[in-house]
Amino acid sequence: MARSTPEVRPISSPSTVSCRFLPEDRAVEAEVGTTILDAAHANDIPVETVCAGKGTCGTCRVLVRDAEVPEPTPHDKRRLAIAQLAGGWRLACQHPVDAGAVYSHPLGIRAVRVVESAGLGRISLDPNIQKIYVKPSPPSLHDPRADWSLVQDELAAAAGDLDPTRDALSRLGAIGEEISQGVTVVIAGNRVISVERGDTTGVAYGLAFDIGTTTVVGALMDLTTGQEVAVASDINGQHIYGGDVISRMSATMRGPEFVERLHRAILDTVRGITTRCLEAADVRPDRVYEATFVGNTVMTHLLLGIDPSRISYSPFAPTTVDPVSLRASELDLPVLPSAWVWVAPAVASYVGGDIVGVMLSTNLGRRRGTTLVIDVGTNGEIVLAHQRRLFATAAPAGPAFEGAEITRGMRAAPGAIERVRITSNSVGVDVIGGGEPEGICGSGLVDAVAELLRVGAVLPSGRLLSGDEMEKALPGLADRVRPDDTGGEFVLTGDPASPEESIALHAQDIRRLQLAKGSIRCGTNVLLREAGLQPSDLDRVLLAGAFGAYIDPAQALAIGLLPPVPEEAVEAIGNAAGHGARMCLLSLTSRVRATDLPGHVHYVELSAVPDFQDQFGDAMGFPASDQAASND
Ligand code: FES
């Protein structure tokens, strides 16, 4: 039975107003003048944002009910379709809360897909954590040595001299003279981090985290078998400060209080994932002895509570790129307080520990031949491995691949068009979840443009054919072209005669895709040139990350996002960064290698390349399909 929405009344204070958010069905009070977006975020209501309220991404849309729908702003008009505007949708960042209004927002961000790693090798098991069972003799009047001395004597032969943490001594003190019945000593590196009653050598766990800007994934691993026993993920709690690292750094520039807020937000996410993993596997918190983290440089800075804002401006210098070790209690993780936390090193400000994880898990630099790895995202990270030499760069692609700043763009969530097939007289789409299409996500955008290029409706320059041109070249699709004075649009689904009941790709969306793919392709071309190579020298192209897992390699080649290689040479490897975090947890050898890797990478700063603009301009064009060439 449908639940009726409780009535909302403005409260009496003139300086605040009350409104309600759906689907949470929560009443919220906010200062007069507060934007709908800020009111939601101040109350932990996850209205999505990529641009952090600048009005450019279009992801914060809400349906206004039970109040007068405000006049659309220029940003509303630019980012929302006519049908959405007419239906009462507005951008939450553009309007103040209205007394008594109800704001309904889509829950796309909660449904972002998480990918597994694919085709990556097994991990050898040589963890940093060691457990040794000892049975000291009890102290006596003839031998009144301290408990720790007795334990240390037993340990010496197996592990040499070790320092105990305060926590380990405290636990030893609680065991007292019962140590003669046997205790298990937990060792991390050269420190004893815990002492446990009895023989617990068969029980040891660790956590491996991949801190993405959008999604955080944590895996609870059995350190005695190398098996994953639980995995959990969540949206990065910093999402309310914007969808990309630039927005997050902008937020930290508002002052130290905001650095602390973003620090707390990511820690809350990590703690929540930890608790869920422990509950799912029924593991005691004090049996988790270590955690490893990979993430981009901004995320690892914020995890550690370090202000990352200097990364956003020239000379783009971070505070550290080295690995960092600390105790779990310093991050207040719900595990053994003296557990060891290890944060992976970075290569540079925009090539972080997540890419070190990718390089580690793909064995890059040790592979035969020439391999290119691309992690497509708002910041595209690219690594080229050739004859054991490694080259890396970062390409600022912007949010188009995440569906932001695209007229009908949305994240890869239920309702998003993810596949498009176009013939000379028809268009077919696949929608995530199989329901009615609501918008188009990044992989759908790539598909749509690739198909339009293939049939010749978009030219290599990126121009969409006009209605007249389409009538001549592709009469079966001509009624899908809706002209306007900014290049027109092509209707993908719905009634072309009704803007309200259709989803279209605008000429400006094609332009934004060109800019995004041009940036990544420019980075690839610069790295190839730096290594003295041609695209034909590439043996393999590996696509890392979530976008790489869902993109169709043939379409990525068709739009020139990838350099021209045979389609069979392209392989999606999924969450290779997360796999790297697991390797660093389960294998000390891998961790040492990860520590060593950044020193072997030749980093190229794209903005410092003298002919960057020329390279970027060249990379923006689309490859010519036979059909496009004949229509040109
Ligand atoms: Fe409103 Fe981006 S947050 S348009």
XYZ file of C-alpha atoms and ligand atoms in Angstrom:
636
model
C 0.000 0.000 0.000
C 1.351 3.419 -0.920
C 2.529 5.399 2.058
C 1.179 8.925 2.304
C 3.730 11.677 2.674
C 3.386 13.394 6.030
C 2.356 16.992 5.815
C 5.193 19.485 6.099
C 4.561 22.867 7.607
C 6.909 25.801 7.717
C 8.177 26.308 11.231
C 7.648 29.569 12.967
C 11.238 30.894 13.092
C 11.688 33.427 10.278
C 15.370 32.576 9.804
C 14.862 28.906 8.987
C 12.577 26.892 6.771
C 11.567 23.271 6.828
C 11.358 20.959 3.832
C 11.359 17.231 3.186
C 13.509 14.889 1.104
C 12.411 11.704 -0.644
C 12.960 8.785 -0.865
C 14.432 9.119 2.655
C 11.172 10.762 3.776
C 13.085 13.033 6.124
C 12.214 16.525 7.273
C 15.082 18.986 7.221
C 15.438 22.448 8.667
C 17.758 24.927 6.965
C 18.725 28.585 7.128
C 16.768 30.750 4.731
C 18.797 31.038 1.520
C 20.539 27.659 1.902
C 20.572 25.780 -1.384
C 18.617 22.543 -1.606
C 21.917 20.746 -2.205
C 23.597 22.184 0.908
C 20.518 21.499 3.023
C 20.555 17.869 1.879
C 24.257 17.373 2.491
C 24.171 19.057 5.896
C 21.748 16.303 6.852
C 23.611 13.420 5.178
C 21.033 13.087 2.420
C 22.988 11.837 -0.595
C 21.849 14.159 -3.376
C 24.490 13.537 -6.003
C 27.027 16.105 -7.152
C 30.030 15.949 -9.416
C 30.808 19.675 -9.755
C 30.254 20.485 -6.054
C 27.493 22.970 -6.742
C 28.909 24.928 -9.666
C 25.851 24.148 -11.778
C 27.831 22.413 -14.515
C 27.429 18.655 -13.970
C 23.645 18.259 -13.900
C 23.759 15.357 -11.426
C 22.027 17.133 -8.503
C 18.592 17.197 -10.096
C 15.585 17.006 -7.782
C 11.865 16.898 -8.466
C 10.138 19.788 -6.668
C 6.753 18.952 -5.163
C 4.229 20.581 -2.863
C 5.610 24.041 -3.535
C 5.902 26.450 -6.398
C 8.558 25.202 -8.815
C 11.133 28.012 -9.092
C 11.939 29.652 -12.411
C 14.735 27.742 -14.129
C 18.175 29.352 -14.009
C 20.492 29.343 -17.053
C 22.279 26.348 -15.494
C 18.943 24.500 -15.174
C 18.213 25.183 -18.809
C 21.627 24.037 -19.910
C 21.727 20.808 -17.902
C 18.097 19.657 -17.881
C 15.961 18.539 -20.803
C 12.851 20.527 -21.691
C 10.689 17.643 -20.481
C 12.478 17.597 -17.137
C 12.084 21.343 -16.686
C 8.411 21.105 -17.547
C 7.970 18.195 -15.162
C 9.305 20.158 -12.185
C 12.942 19.023 -12.087
C 15.533 21.576 -11.012
C 19.213 21.549 -10.072
C 19.451 21.386 -6.286
C 22.558 23.570 -6.260
C 20.770 26.405 -8.036
C 17.812 27.096 -5.752
C 17.262 27.886 -2.097
C 15.058 25.595 -0.049
C 11.430 26.576 -0.018
C 9.234 26.285 3.053
C 7.067 23.185 2.911
C 8.588 21.852 -0.308
C 9.270 18.180 -0.893
C 12.390 17.354 -2.914
C 12.655 13.947 -4.503
C 16.059 12.845 -5.766
C 17.198 9.768 -7.723
C 19.352 7.295 -5.839
C 21.793 6.694 -8.681
C 24.896 7.212 -6.599
C 23.940 4.389 -4.267
C 23.734 2.015 -7.191
C 27.134 2.596 -8.773
C 28.537 -0.703 -9.966
C 31.678 -2.134 -8.406
C 33.945 -4.254 -10.569
C 36.123 -7.175 -9.588
C 39.642 -7.665 -10.856
C 39.818 -9.935 -13.872
C 42.500 -12.152 -15.312
C 45.126 -11.117 -12.762
C 47.474 -13.708 -11.325
C 47.375 -15.561 -8.034
C 49.003 -13.897 -5.066
C 51.875 -15.640 -3.296
C 51.485 -15.794 0.465
C 54.281 -14.278 2.544
C 52.491 -11.763 4.784
C 54.160 -9.225 7.009
C 52.229 -10.714 9.933
C 53.701 -13.681 11.743
C 52.208 -15.575 14.671
C 54.379 -17.690 16.955
C 53.135 -19.913 19.773
C 55.385 -20.100 22.840
C 55.076 -21.803 26.215
C 57.376 -20.028 28.681
C 58.077 -21.463 32.089
C 56.239 -19.587 34.853
C 58.142 -17.028 36.957
C 59.300 -18.302 40.328
C 61.260 -17.120 43.314
C 64.345 -18.739 41.773
C 63.692 -17.158 38.383
C 61.632 -13.996 38.985
C 62.059 -12.587 35.472
C 59.417 -10.357 33.907
C 56.727 -11.939 31.776
C 57.992 -10.207 28.649
C 61.559 -11.445 29.274
C 60.237 -14.992 29.556
C 58.305 -14.641 26.292
C 61.243 -12.935 24.588
C 63.594 -15.771 25.515
C 61.246 -18.252 23.887
C 60.905 -16.050 20.812
C 64.576 -15.256 20.353
C 65.461 -18.394 18.439
C 62.564 -18.022 15.995
C 62.311 -14.289 15.526
C 65.303 -12.499 17.069
C 64.980 -9.296 19.097
C 61.577 -7.690 18.926
C 60.027 -4.591 20.492
C 56.588 -4.932 22.073
C 53.919 -2.294 21.628
C 52.175 -0.923 24.692
C 49.061 -2.770 23.601
C 50.926 -6.092 23.415
C 52.364 -5.580 26.934
C 48.956 -4.662 28.260
C 47.479 -7.876 26.850
C 50.402 -9.858 28.250
C 49.767 -8.277 31.666
C 46.131 -9.367 31.500
C 47.209 -12.979 30.866
C 49.610 -12.809 33.842
C 51.055 -16.008 35.191
C 48.837 -18.054 32.893
C 51.453 -17.429 30.189
C 52.929 -20.780 31.203
C 49.880 -22.399 29.615
C 51.010 -20.993 26.274
C 50.543 -17.694 24.398
C 50.618 -16.655 20.766
C 52.734 -13.670 19.865
C 51.641 -11.561 16.886
C 54.519 -9.923 15.020
C 54.366 -7.188 12.385
C 57.807 -6.424 10.976
C 60.075 -6.224 14.047
C 57.353 -5.314 16.518
C 55.131 -7.483 18.669
C 51.665 -6.009 18.240
C 49.647 -8.452 20.341
C 49.846 -11.403 22.689
C 46.936 -13.834 22.806
C 46.034 -16.673 25.161
C 46.615 -20.183 23.828
C 47.523 -21.238 20.330
C 45.810 -18.910 17.825
C 48.342 -19.343 15.058
C 45.608 -20.517 12.677
C 43.664 -17.254 12.954
C 44.934 -14.073 11.273
C 43.165 -11.477 9.170
C 43.970 -8.316 7.291
C 42.112 -5.706 5.248
C 42.926 -4.459 1.761
C 41.340 -1.185 0.662
C 41.042 0.566 -2.660
C 39.965 4.137 -1.954
C 38.421 5.436 -5.128
C 37.195 8.987 -5.507
C 33.701 7.567 -6.138
C 33.708 4.124 -4.550
C 35.657 2.537 -1.699
C 36.117 -1.235 -1.699
C 37.488 -3.227 1.232
C 38.310 -6.934 1.385
C 38.841 -8.940 4.554
C 41.541 -11.486 3.803
C 42.584 -14.598 5.712
C 46.326 -14.160 6.168
C 46.833 -17.884 6.770
C 45.252 -19.036 3.491
C 45.299 -15.925 1.278
C 41.539 -16.274 0.742
C 39.062 -13.411 0.689
C 36.518 -14.013 3.459
C 34.366 -10.902 3.005
C 34.192 -7.896 0.758
C 32.156 -4.715 1.083
C 31.964 -1.430 -0.746
C 30.368 1.944 -0.347
C 30.246 5.329 -1.942
C 33.130 7.507 -0.758
C 31.600 9.641 2.001
C 33.321 12.697 0.508
C 30.970 12.599 -2.501
C 28.950 15.522 -1.169
C 32.001 17.715 -1.812
C 32.004 16.896 -5.548
C 32.645 13.949 -7.808
C 36.299 14.412 -8.733
C 39.580 15.157 -6.992
C 39.567 18.773 -8.168
C 36.254 19.419 -6.380
C 37.542 17.709 -3.238
C 40.673 19.867 -3.253
C 38.543 22.970 -3.820
C 36.600 22.015 -0.695
C 39.782 21.712 1.378
C 40.793 25.217 0.304
C 37.915 26.517 2.409
C 40.111 25.942 5.464
C 41.548 23.337 7.848
C 38.080 22.554 9.128
C 37.211 21.245 5.666
C 40.379 19.125 5.476
C 39.204 17.574 8.729
C 35.673 17.098 7.373
C 36.900 15.260 4.285
C 39.328 13.240 6.439
C 36.481 12.194 8.707
C 34.224 11.429 5.747
C 36.626 8.913 4.209
C 37.418 7.382 7.593
C 33.714 6.900 8.294
C 33.404 5.074 4.977
C 36.420 2.883 5.730
C 35.179 2.118 9.243
C 31.721 1.230 7.950
C 33.174 -1.168 5.382
C 35.446 -2.716 8.025
C 32.550 -3.350 10.379
C 30.433 -4.871 7.623
C 33.262 -7.202 6.571
C 33.879 -8.317 10.171
C 30.198 -8.978 10.777
C 29.756 -10.832 7.488
C 32.671 -13.163 8.242
C 32.064 -13.290 12.025
C 35.635 -12.222 12.744
C 36.722 -10.540 15.997
C 38.110 -7.015 15.472
C 41.274 -7.823 17.462
C 42.095 -10.648 15.041
C 42.718 -8.092 12.269
C 46.402 -7.249 12.364
C 47.068 -5.227 9.274
C 45.422 -3.055 6.611
C 46.779 -1.875 3.287
C 45.455 1.049 1.277
C 45.822 2.133 -2.329
C 44.260 5.287 -3.722
C 44.999 8.324 -5.788
C 47.292 10.864 -4.171
C 44.465 13.182 -3.121
C 42.565 10.316 -1.493
C 45.581 8.992 0.413
C 46.401 12.506 1.641
C 42.850 12.916 2.903
C 42.864 9.441 4.460
C 45.874 10.579 6.485
C 44.356 13.986 7.253
C 46.893 15.853 5.096
C 45.761 18.947 3.172
C 46.057 17.982 -0.534
C 45.114 21.393 -1.969
C 48.618 22.226 -3.284
C 48.209 19.362 -5.733
C 45.626 21.470 -7.554
C 47.933 24.303 -8.604
C 51.362 24.675 -10.188
C 53.821 23.072 -9.542
C 51.243 20.451 -8.388
C 53.412 19.242 -5.486
C 51.997 16.778 -2.948
C 53.147 16.559 0.672
C 54.434 13.025 0.190
C 54.602 10.267 -2.412
C 56.321 7.801 -0.086
C 54.616 4.824 1.567
C 53.272 5.665 5.012
C 53.016 3.276 7.965
C 51.005 3.988 11.075
C 48.974 2.280 13.757
C 45.297 1.498 13.255
C 44.455 3.478 16.397
C 45.698 6.661 14.676
C 42.829 6.252 12.204
C 40.502 4.860 14.845
C 39.868 1.751 12.758
C 37.682 -0.834 14.494
C 40.430 -3.488 14.547
C 43.326 -4.311 16.895
C 44.531 -0.819 17.957
C 48.197 -1.671 17.360
C 47.457 -3.260 13.974
C 49.680 -1.995 11.217
C 48.361 0.294 8.488
C 50.333 0.653 5.263
C 49.467 3.224 2.623
C 50.942 2.602 -0.825
C 53.346 5.124 -2.364
C 52.471 7.278 -5.363
C 54.405 8.136 -8.502
C 53.320 11.767 -8.602
C 50.440 14.042 -7.696
C 48.146 12.650 -10.363
C 49.536 9.130 -10.661
C 48.854 7.704 -7.245
C 49.126 4.543 -5.194
C 46.150 3.071 -7.049
C 48.215 3.056 -10.235
C 51.143 1.572 -8.315
C 48.649 -1.180 -7.386
C 47.748 -1.585 -11.054
C 51.406 -1.781 -12.091
C 52.048 -4.361 -9.376
C 49.071 -6.568 -10.175
C 49.727 -6.529 -13.919
C 53.411 -7.247 -13.362
C 54.113 -4.246 -15.521
C 57.744 -3.648 -16.256
C 58.479 -7.342 -16.030
C 56.241 -8.371 -18.905
C 57.665 -9.159 -22.271
C 56.767 -6.805 -25.097
C 55.116 -3.432 -24.919
C 52.009 -2.853 -22.806
C 49.845 0.198 -22.338
C 47.579 0.472 -19.290
C 44.828 3.068 -19.197
C 42.545 3.829 -16.261
C 39.799 5.963 -17.791
C 38.161 8.409 -15.409
C 37.846 12.114 -14.699
C 41.600 11.873 -14.328
C 42.883 9.358 -16.866
C 46.052 7.613 -15.709
C 48.221 6.057 -18.382
C 51.282 3.823 -17.995
C 53.425 2.491 -20.810
C 55.789 -0.430 -20.227
C 58.447 -1.124 -22.804
C 61.474 -3.343 -22.294
C 61.266 -3.027 -18.519
C 61.062 0.738 -18.724
C 57.956 2.450 -17.351
C 56.470 5.769 -18.467
C 53.427 7.363 -16.866
C 51.267 10.420 -17.199
C 47.897 11.750 -16.099
C 45.342 13.197 -18.506
C 42.558 15.426 -17.154
C 39.579 14.021 -19.056
C 36.782 15.732 -17.134
C 33.576 14.022 -16.057
C 32.037 13.111 -19.465
C 32.969 9.428 -19.091
C 30.970 9.416 -15.853
C 27.946 10.839 -17.644
C 28.328 14.298 -16.095
C 28.113 17.508 -18.146
C 26.260 15.482 -20.802
C 22.758 16.794 -21.550
C 21.002 13.562 -20.586
C 24.027 12.037 -18.868
C 23.901 9.981 -15.699
C 26.058 7.513 -13.842
C 26.128 3.825 -14.775
C 23.082 3.075 -12.621
C 19.673 1.483 -13.342
C 17.929 3.441 -16.087
C 21.133 4.408 -17.892
C 21.567 3.585 -21.569
C 24.803 1.576 -21.687
C 24.753 0.175 -25.220
C 23.631 1.717 -28.518
C 23.326 0.037 -31.921
C 22.511 2.088 -35.025
C 21.628 0.883 -38.521
C 20.694 2.969 -41.540
C 17.116 3.205 -40.295
C 16.950 2.164 -36.640
C 18.460 2.749 -33.220
C 18.508 0.134 -30.471
C 19.565 0.719 -26.871
C 20.301 -1.473 -23.826
C 19.360 -0.021 -20.464
C 20.972 -1.010 -17.165
C 18.321 -2.882 -15.212
C 16.184 -3.312 -18.318
C 13.596 -0.613 -17.505
C 12.697 2.634 -19.219
C 15.743 4.724 -20.197
C 16.306 7.803 -18.021
C 19.621 8.993 -19.414
C 22.920 7.853 -20.850
C 26.064 6.777 -18.986
C 29.690 6.940 -20.130
C 29.821 3.598 -21.939
C 26.517 4.429 -23.660
C 27.932 7.770 -24.741
C 30.989 6.102 -26.277
C 28.740 3.557 -27.995
C 26.368 6.190 -29.345
C 29.106 8.343 -30.838
C 30.974 5.318 -32.229
C 27.800 4.110 -33.933
C 26.982 7.560 -35.321
C 30.520 7.704 -36.701
C 30.228 4.227 -38.192
C 27.038 5.002 -40.107
C 28.358 8.420 -41.111
C 25.939 10.589 -39.106
C 28.900 12.174 -37.288
C 31.951 13.268 -39.252
C 35.571 12.749 -38.146
C 35.622 16.428 -37.183
C 32.884 15.634 -34.651
C 30.139 17.507 -36.487
C 26.663 15.992 -36.473
C 25.051 16.007 -39.918
C 22.257 18.543 -40.318
C 18.718 17.382 -41.070
C 19.156 18.110 -44.780
C 22.473 16.290 -44.949
C 20.992 13.354 -43.082
C 18.027 13.284 -45.464
C 20.473 12.745 -48.329
C 22.950 10.383 -46.664
C 20.785 8.461 -44.174
C 17.116 9.120 -44.921
C 16.031 6.376 -42.515
C 17.468 8.357 -39.585
C 16.658 11.881 -40.790
C 13.607 12.356 -38.568
C 15.808 11.741 -35.505
C 17.765 14.954 -36.071
C 16.344 17.898 -34.140
C 17.969 21.108 -35.306
C 18.841 24.030 -33.040
C 21.304 26.899 -33.254
C 24.023 25.049 -31.301
C 24.567 22.100 -33.638
C 21.362 20.093 -33.182
C 20.731 16.773 -31.506
C 20.145 13.153 -32.465
C 17.280 11.283 -30.816
C 18.321 7.905 -29.438
C 15.022 6.755 -27.922
C 11.457 7.953 -27.685
C 9.355 10.074 -29.977
C 11.588 12.380 -32.063
C 8.682 14.796 -32.400
C 8.437 15.152 -28.632
C 11.452 16.541 -26.753
C 9.570 15.701 -23.550
C 9.357 12.020 -24.411
C 12.727 11.272 -25.902
C 16.414 11.045 -25.012
C 18.784 12.721 -27.422
C 22.493 13.167 -27.839
C 23.352 16.809 -28.414
C 26.134 18.055 -30.690
C 27.716 19.623 -27.606
C 27.757 16.220 -25.897
C 29.771 14.885 -28.836
C 32.135 17.821 -28.382
C 32.561 17.032 -24.693
C 33.356 13.410 -25.506
C 35.928 14.633 -28.012
C 37.593 16.746 -25.335
C 37.634 13.845 -22.868
C 38.918 11.224 -25.266
C 41.316 13.756 -26.819
C 42.941 14.310 -23.427
C 43.513 10.600 -22.834
C 44.651 9.927 -26.365
C 47.008 12.901 -26.171
C 48.536 11.392 -23.013
C 48.979 8.058 -24.778
C 50.572 9.683 -27.823
C 52.983 11.697 -25.678
C 54.089 8.586 -23.774
C 54.597 6.636 -27.005
C 56.707 9.477 -28.370
C 58.697 9.669 -25.130
C 59.510 5.971 -25.491
C 60.288 6.315 -29.214
C 57.377 4.029 -30.160
C 54.428 3.911 -32.543
C 50.938 2.518 -31.767
C 51.844 -0.467 -33.949
C 54.561 -1.361 -31.413
C 51.927 -2.026 -28.733
C 51.356 -5.694 -27.949
C 48.591 -5.180 -25.412
C 46.319 -2.435 -24.156
C 44.891 -3.084 -20.683
C 41.842 -1.164 -19.486
C 41.813 -0.802 -15.702
C 39.013 0.426 -13.469
C 35.238 0.452 -13.606
C 34.845 2.293 -16.884
C 37.301 -0.010 -18.614
C 35.236 -2.999 -17.464
C 32.047 -1.815 -19.170
C 33.311 -0.041 -22.262
C 33.157 -1.965 -25.542
C 36.794 -2.176 -26.755
C 35.694 -2.044 -30.400
C 33.822 1.217 -29.775
C 36.691 2.696 -27.758
C 38.908 1.984 -30.768
C 36.287 3.387 -33.140
C 36.242 6.815 -31.461
C 40.035 6.879 -31.113
C 40.035 6.781 -27.311
C 42.556 3.953 -27.715
C 45.435 3.952 -30.181
C 44.876 1.813 -33.287
C 45.635 -1.777 -32.245
C 43.831 -5.035 -33.090
C 40.714 -5.427 -30.965
C 42.077 -8.721 -29.555
C 44.982 -6.774 -28.044
C 42.596 -4.862 -25.755
C 41.709 -6.448 -22.421
C 39.669 -5.200 -19.452
C 41.359 -6.044 -16.147
C 38.772 -4.598 -13.731
C 39.805 -3.423 -10.297
C 43.519 -4.045 -10.700
C 44.280 -1.385 -8.068
C 42.313 -3.332 -5.452
C 44.136 -6.498 -6.490
C 47.385 -4.616 -5.876
C 46.217 -3.692 -2.347
C 45.573 -7.392 -1.660
C 48.999 -8.324 -2.988
C 50.606 -5.810 -0.643
C 48.636 -7.255 2.267
C 49.350 -10.915 1.558
C 52.905 -10.650 0.313
C 55.756 -8.707 1.830
C 57.672 -9.316 -1.377
C 54.918 -7.518 -3.311
C 54.912 -4.674 -0.802
C 58.633 -4.171 -1.199
C 58.177 -4.202 -4.952
C 55.361 -1.646 -4.740
C 57.626 0.563 -2.657
C 60.303 0.238 -5.284
C 58.129 0.720 -8.382
C 57.639 4.538 -8.379
C 61.406 5.013 -8.528
C 61.444 3.191 -11.868
C 58.738 5.262 -13.511
C 59.534 8.138 -15.828
C 56.703 10.578 -15.126
C 55.668 12.988 -17.871
C 53.760 16.109 -16.830
C 51.478 16.759 -19.784
C 51.074 20.476 -19.088
C 54.860 20.842 -19.360
C 55.073 19.221 -22.812
C 56.039 22.100 -25.165
C 53.686 21.114 -27.999
C 50.886 19.948 -25.725
C 48.227 22.091 -27.423
C 49.112 20.710 -30.869
C 49.131 17.160 -29.546
C 45.789 17.686 -27.843
C 44.254 19.230 -30.973
C 45.436 16.302 -33.090
C 44.038 13.790 -30.600
C 40.544 15.289 -30.570
C 39.511 14.213 -34.051
C 37.707 10.926 -34.620
C 39.134 8.217 -36.872
C 37.428 8.281 -40.268
C 35.022 5.412 -40.908
C 34.463 4.529 -44.574
C 30.914 5.778 -44.357
C 31.832 9.030 -42.578
C 34.472 9.722 -45.212
C 31.923 9.351 -48.000
C 29.448 11.648 -46.206
C 32.098 14.300 -45.487
Fe 24.353 20.992 -9.247
Fe 26.592 19.974 -10.321
S 25.976 19.979 -8.262
S 24.950 20.932 -11.327
